[in-house]
Short mmCIF file of C-alpha atoms in Angstrom, two decimals:
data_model
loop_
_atom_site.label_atom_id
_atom_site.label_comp_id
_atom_site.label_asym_id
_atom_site.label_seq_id
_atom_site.Cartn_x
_atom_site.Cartn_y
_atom_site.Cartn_z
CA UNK A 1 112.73 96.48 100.88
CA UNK A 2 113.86 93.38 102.84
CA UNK A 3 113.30 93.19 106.64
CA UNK A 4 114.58 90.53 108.89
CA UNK A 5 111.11 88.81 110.12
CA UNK A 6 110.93 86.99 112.80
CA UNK A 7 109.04 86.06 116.45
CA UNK A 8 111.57 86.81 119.40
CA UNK A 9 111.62 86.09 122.97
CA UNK A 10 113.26 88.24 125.71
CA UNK A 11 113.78 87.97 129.33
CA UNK A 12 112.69 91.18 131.34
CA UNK A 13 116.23 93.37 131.73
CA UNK A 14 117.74 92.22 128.25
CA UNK A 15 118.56 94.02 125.52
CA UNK A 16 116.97 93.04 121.72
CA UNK A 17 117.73 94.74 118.49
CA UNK A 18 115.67 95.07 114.96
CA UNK A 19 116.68 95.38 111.74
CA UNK A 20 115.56 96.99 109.03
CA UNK A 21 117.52 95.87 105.90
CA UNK A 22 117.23 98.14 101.88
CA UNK A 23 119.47 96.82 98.90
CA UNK A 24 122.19 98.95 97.81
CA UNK A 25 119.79 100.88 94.78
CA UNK A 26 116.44 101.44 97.47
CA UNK A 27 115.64 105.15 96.99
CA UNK A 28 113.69 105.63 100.29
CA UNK A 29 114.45 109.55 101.99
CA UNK A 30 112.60 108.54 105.48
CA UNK A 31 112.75 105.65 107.45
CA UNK A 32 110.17 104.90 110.14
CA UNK A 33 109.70 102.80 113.51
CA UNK A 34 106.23 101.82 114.83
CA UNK A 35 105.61 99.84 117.64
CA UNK A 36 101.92 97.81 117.76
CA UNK A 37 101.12 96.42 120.49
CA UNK A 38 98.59 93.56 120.51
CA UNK A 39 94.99 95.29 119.89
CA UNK A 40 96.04 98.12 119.81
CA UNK A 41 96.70 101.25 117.06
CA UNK A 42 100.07 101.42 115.58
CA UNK A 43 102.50 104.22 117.67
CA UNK A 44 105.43 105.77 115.52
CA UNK A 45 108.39 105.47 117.85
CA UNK A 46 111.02 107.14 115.39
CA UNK A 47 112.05 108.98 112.04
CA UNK A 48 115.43 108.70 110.14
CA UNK A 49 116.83 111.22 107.87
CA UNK A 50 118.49 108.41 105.60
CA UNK A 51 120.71 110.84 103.59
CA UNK A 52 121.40 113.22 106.41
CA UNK A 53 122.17 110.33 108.61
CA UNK A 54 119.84 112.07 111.67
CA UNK A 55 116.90 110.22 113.60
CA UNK A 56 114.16 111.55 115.99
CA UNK A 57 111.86 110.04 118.70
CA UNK A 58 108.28 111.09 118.73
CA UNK A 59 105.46 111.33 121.54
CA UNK A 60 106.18 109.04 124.44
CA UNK A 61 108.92 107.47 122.76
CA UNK A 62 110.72 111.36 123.06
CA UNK A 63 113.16 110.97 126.41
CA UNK A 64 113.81 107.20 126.00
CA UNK A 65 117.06 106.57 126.96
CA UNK A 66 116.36 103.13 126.86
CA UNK A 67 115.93 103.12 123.06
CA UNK A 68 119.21 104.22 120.27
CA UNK A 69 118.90 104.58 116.29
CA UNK A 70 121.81 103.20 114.24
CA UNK A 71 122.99 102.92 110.92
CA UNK A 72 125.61 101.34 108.97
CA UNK A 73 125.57 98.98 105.33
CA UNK A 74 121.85 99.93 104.31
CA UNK A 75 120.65 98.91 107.48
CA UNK A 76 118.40 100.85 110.16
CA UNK A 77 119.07 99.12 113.78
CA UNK A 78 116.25 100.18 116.65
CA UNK A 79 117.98 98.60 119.83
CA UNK A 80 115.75 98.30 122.92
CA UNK A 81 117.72 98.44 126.15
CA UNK A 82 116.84 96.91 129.50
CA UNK A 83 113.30 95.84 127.89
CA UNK A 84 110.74 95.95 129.99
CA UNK A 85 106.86 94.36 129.65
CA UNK A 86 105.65 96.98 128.38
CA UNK A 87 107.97 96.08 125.19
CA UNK A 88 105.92 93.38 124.05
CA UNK A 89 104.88 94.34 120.83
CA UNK A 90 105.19 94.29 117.09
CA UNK A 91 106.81 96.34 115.58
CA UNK A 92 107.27 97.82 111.60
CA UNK A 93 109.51 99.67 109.86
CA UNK A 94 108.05 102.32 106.99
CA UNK A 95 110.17 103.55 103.88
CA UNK A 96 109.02 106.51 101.93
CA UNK A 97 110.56 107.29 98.90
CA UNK A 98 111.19 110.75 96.87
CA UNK A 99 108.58 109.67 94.78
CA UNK A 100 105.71 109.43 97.43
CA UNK A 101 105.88 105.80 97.82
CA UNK A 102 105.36 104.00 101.11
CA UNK A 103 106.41 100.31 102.16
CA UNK A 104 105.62 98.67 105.25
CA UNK A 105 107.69 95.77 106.37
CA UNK A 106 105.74 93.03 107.72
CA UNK A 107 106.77 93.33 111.15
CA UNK A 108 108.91 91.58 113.85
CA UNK A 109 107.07 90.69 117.42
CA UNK A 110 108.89 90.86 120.15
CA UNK A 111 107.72 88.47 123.24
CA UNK A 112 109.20 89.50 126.89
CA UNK A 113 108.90 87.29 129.11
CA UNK A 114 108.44 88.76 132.98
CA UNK A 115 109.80 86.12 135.61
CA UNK A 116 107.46 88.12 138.40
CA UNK A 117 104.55 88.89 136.57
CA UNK A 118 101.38 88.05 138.46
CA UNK A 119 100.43 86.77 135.03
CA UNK A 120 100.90 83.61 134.24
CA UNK A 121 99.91 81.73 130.85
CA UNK A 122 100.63 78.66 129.26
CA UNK A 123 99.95 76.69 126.50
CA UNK A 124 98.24 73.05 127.30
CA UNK A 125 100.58 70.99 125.08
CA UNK A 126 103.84 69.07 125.22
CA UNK A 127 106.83 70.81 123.63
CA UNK A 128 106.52 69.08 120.35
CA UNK A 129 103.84 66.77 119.21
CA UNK A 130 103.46 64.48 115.96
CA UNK A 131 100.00 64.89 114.44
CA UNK A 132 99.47 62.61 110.93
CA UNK A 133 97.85 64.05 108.35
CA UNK A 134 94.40 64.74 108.29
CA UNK A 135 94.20 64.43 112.61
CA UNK A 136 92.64 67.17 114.41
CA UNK A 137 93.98 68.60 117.80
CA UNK A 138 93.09 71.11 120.40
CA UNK A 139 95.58 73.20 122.04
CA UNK A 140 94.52 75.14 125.35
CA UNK A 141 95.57 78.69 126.80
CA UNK A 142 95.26 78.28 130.78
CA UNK A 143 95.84 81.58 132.00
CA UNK A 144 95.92 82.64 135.88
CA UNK A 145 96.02 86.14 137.23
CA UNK A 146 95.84 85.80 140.78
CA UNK A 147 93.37 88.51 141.86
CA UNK A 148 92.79 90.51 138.85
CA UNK A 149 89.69 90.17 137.55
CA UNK A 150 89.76 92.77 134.42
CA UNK A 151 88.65 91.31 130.61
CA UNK A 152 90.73 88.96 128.78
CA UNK A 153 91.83 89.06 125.63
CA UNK A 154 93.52 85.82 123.55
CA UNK A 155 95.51 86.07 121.14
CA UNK A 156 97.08 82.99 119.06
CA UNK A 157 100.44 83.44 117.08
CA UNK A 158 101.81 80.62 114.43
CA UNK A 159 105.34 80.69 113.88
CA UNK A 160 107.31 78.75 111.00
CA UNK A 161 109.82 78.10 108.81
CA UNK A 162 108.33 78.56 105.78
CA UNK A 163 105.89 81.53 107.00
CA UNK A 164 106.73 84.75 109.25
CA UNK A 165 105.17 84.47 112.10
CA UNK A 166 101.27 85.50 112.15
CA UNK A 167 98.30 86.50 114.15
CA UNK A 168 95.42 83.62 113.59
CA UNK A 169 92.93 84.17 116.09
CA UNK A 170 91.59 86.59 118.87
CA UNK A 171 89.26 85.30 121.74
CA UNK A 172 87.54 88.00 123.55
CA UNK A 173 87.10 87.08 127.75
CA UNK A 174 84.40 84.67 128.49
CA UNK A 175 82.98 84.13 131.93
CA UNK A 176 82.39 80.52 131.01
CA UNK A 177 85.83 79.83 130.13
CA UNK A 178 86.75 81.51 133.68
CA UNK A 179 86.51 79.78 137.18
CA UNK A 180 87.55 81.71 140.26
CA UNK A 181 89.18 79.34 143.40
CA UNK A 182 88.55 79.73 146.76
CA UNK A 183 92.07 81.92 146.77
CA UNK A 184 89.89 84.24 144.94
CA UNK A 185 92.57 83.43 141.86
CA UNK A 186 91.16 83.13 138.56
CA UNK A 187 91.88 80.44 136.24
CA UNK A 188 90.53 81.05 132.36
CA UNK A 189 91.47 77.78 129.83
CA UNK A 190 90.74 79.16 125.77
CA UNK A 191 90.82 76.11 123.15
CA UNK A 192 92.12 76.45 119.84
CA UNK A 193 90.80 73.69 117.68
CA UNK A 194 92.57 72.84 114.60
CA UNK A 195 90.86 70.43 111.83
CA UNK A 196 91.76 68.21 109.24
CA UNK A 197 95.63 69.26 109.33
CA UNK A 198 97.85 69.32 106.95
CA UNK A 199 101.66 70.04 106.20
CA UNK A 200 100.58 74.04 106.19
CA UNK A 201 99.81 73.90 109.68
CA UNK A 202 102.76 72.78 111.11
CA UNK A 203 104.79 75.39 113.50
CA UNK A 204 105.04 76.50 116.97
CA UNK A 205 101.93 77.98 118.47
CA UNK A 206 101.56 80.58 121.12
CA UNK A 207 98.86 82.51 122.97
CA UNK A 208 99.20 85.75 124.35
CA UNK A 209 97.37 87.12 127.16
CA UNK A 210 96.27 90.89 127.94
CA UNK A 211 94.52 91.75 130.96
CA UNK A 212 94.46 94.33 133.76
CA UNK A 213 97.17 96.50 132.01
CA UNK A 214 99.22 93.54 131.20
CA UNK A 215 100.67 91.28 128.27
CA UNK A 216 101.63 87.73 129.03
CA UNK A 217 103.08 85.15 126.44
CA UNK A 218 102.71 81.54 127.40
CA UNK A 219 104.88 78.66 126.48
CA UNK A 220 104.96 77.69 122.74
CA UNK A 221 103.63 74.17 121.49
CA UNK A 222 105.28 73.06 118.31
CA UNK A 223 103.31 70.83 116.22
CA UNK A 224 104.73 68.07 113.82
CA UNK A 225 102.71 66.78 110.67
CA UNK A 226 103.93 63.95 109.23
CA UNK A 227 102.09 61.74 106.66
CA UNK A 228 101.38 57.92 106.99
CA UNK A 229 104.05 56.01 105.80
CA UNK A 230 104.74 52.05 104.63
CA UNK A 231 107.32 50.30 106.22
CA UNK A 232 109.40 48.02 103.94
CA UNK A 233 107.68 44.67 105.10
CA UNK A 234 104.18 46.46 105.29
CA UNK A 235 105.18 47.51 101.44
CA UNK A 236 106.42 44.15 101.04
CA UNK A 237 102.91 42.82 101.97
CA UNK A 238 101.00 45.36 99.87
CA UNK A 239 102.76 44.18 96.68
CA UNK A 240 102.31 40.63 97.71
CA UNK A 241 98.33 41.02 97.96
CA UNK A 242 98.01 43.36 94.98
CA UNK A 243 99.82 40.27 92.61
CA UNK A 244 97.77 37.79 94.82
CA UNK A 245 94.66 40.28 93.89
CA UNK A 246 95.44 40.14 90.17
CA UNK A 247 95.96 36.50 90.17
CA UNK A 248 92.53 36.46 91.46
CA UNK A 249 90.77 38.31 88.79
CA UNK A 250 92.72 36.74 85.97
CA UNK A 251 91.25 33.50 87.26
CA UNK A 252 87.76 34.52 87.64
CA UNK A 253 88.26 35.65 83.92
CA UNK A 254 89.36 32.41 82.65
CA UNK A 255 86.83 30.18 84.35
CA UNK A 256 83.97 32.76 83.28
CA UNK A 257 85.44 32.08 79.57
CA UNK A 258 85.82 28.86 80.56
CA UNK A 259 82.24 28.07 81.72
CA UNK A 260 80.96 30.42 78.77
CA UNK A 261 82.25 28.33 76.27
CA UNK A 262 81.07 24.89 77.66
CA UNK A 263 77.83 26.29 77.91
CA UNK A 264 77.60 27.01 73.97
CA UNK A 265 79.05 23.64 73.16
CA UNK A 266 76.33 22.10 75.16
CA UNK A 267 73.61 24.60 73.34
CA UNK A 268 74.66 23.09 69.74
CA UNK A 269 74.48 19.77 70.69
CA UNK A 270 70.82 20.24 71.82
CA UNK A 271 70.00 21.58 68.49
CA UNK A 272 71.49 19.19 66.42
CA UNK A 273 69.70 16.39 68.77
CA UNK A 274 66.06 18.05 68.03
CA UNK A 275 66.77 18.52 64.36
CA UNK A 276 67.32 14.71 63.91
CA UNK A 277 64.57 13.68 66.29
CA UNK A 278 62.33 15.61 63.74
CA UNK A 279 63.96 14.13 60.78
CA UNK A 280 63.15 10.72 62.30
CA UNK A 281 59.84 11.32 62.58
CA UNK A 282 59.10 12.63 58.90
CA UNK A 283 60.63 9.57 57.01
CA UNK A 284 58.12 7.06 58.64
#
């Protein structure tokens, strides 16, 4: 099963649609949708008959206009109409086969974005930021909620090229983290400290925000790693002292020899000198 992965962003009132894609020999009977919203339990939103060609809504999900089941070349479409907050979510489709087998795709998170929310959250970072190798960095969630004063809860999203995007942290509300103004507004700032980076933590990062009923995403903050890299005339230079470093030793090398082997010419003649002083001495 193939399923087209991705993190999207909505405005409130637009209309988004997911994809669940099967090659041409998949032998799955049922097709499912879930919808997971952040921290909480998955929620089947649908079933489709494959071979009959005939889907159902489930539960809450029953008299939703807002929601249609389509599909056409091996694909299963779930369009959301008019999306709402409340949208915000992740959500799955489920094959299961004739032969009892069950495959989850790996989900597609939808972000809605509410222009009026009370809610607002961002993340602390420029747009796009160049870290080298090895750096560390600390991004910040600031997130205002004007007079609600219900528990927090964080949550930090990577998104990719080379990886779907992912869930990589949770921070659960913190009073010390909070500050309430004078408006009787409150103001909570959650770090996300990143380490020794390397080229497998570069994406766009995003924090999401859930209090008093509420989702919020907050701006993404794409981070660049790029390794240190020589210059032409800094690689110019590094040649020129490496030769001017083996020049060096090659010299030290020959003067040691040098000074080695003046050192035992010097030691024979001494020798020699005593051994005819001694001579000398026995003939008178």
């Amino acid at each position: 099963m193939m399923v087209c992965l991705r993190l999207i962003s909505v405005n409130v009132g637009d209309n988004v649609t997911l994809q669940c894609l099967y090659e041409d020999d998949d032998d799955a009977s049922l097709i499912y949708w879930y919808k997971q919203p952040l921290g909480k339990q998955p929620k089947i939103i649908s079933t489709y008959l494959k071979y009959k060609k005939e889907g159902t809504f489930h539960d809450e999900f029953l008299n939703n206009t807002r929601l249609t089941l389509n599909m056409t070349d091996n694909t299963l479409y779930l369009k959301i109409s008019d999306v709402k907050a409340s949208d915000s979510a992740t959500y799955y489709c489920l094959k299961y086969s004739y032969q009892f087998k069950m495959q989850f795709s790996e989900g597609t998170t939808v972000v809605v974005k509410d222009a009026n929310s009370f809610i607002n959250a961002f993340v602390q970072q420029s747009d796009s930021e160049t870290i080298h190798s090895g750096q560390s960095v600390t991004l910040k969630c600031t997130a205002s909620t004007g007079s609600c004063d219900g528990e927090y809860s964080v949550y930090w999203f990577k998104n990719s090229e080379d990886h779907h995007p992912s869930l990589i942290y949770t921070q659960s509300d913190n009073s010390d983290q909070c500050e309430r103004k004078t408006n009787k507004t409150h103001t909570c700032v959650y770090n996300l400290s990143l380490n020794n980076l390397d080229q497998s933590n570069a994406g766009t990062y995003y924090c999401a925000v859930t209090v008093c009923g509420r989702i919020v995403f907050g701006n993404g903050a794409r981070l660049n790693i790029c390794y240190l890299r020589l210059d032409f005339h800094s690689l110019k230079m590094v040649h020129i002292l490496g030769g001017a470093l083996a020049f060096t030793i090659i010299l030290i090398l020959l003067l040691a020899f040098v000074l080695y082997t003046l050192y035992n010419k010097t030691g024979r003649k001494r020798n020699i000198t005593k051994t005819e002083c001694v001579y000398s001495t026995v003939k008178n």
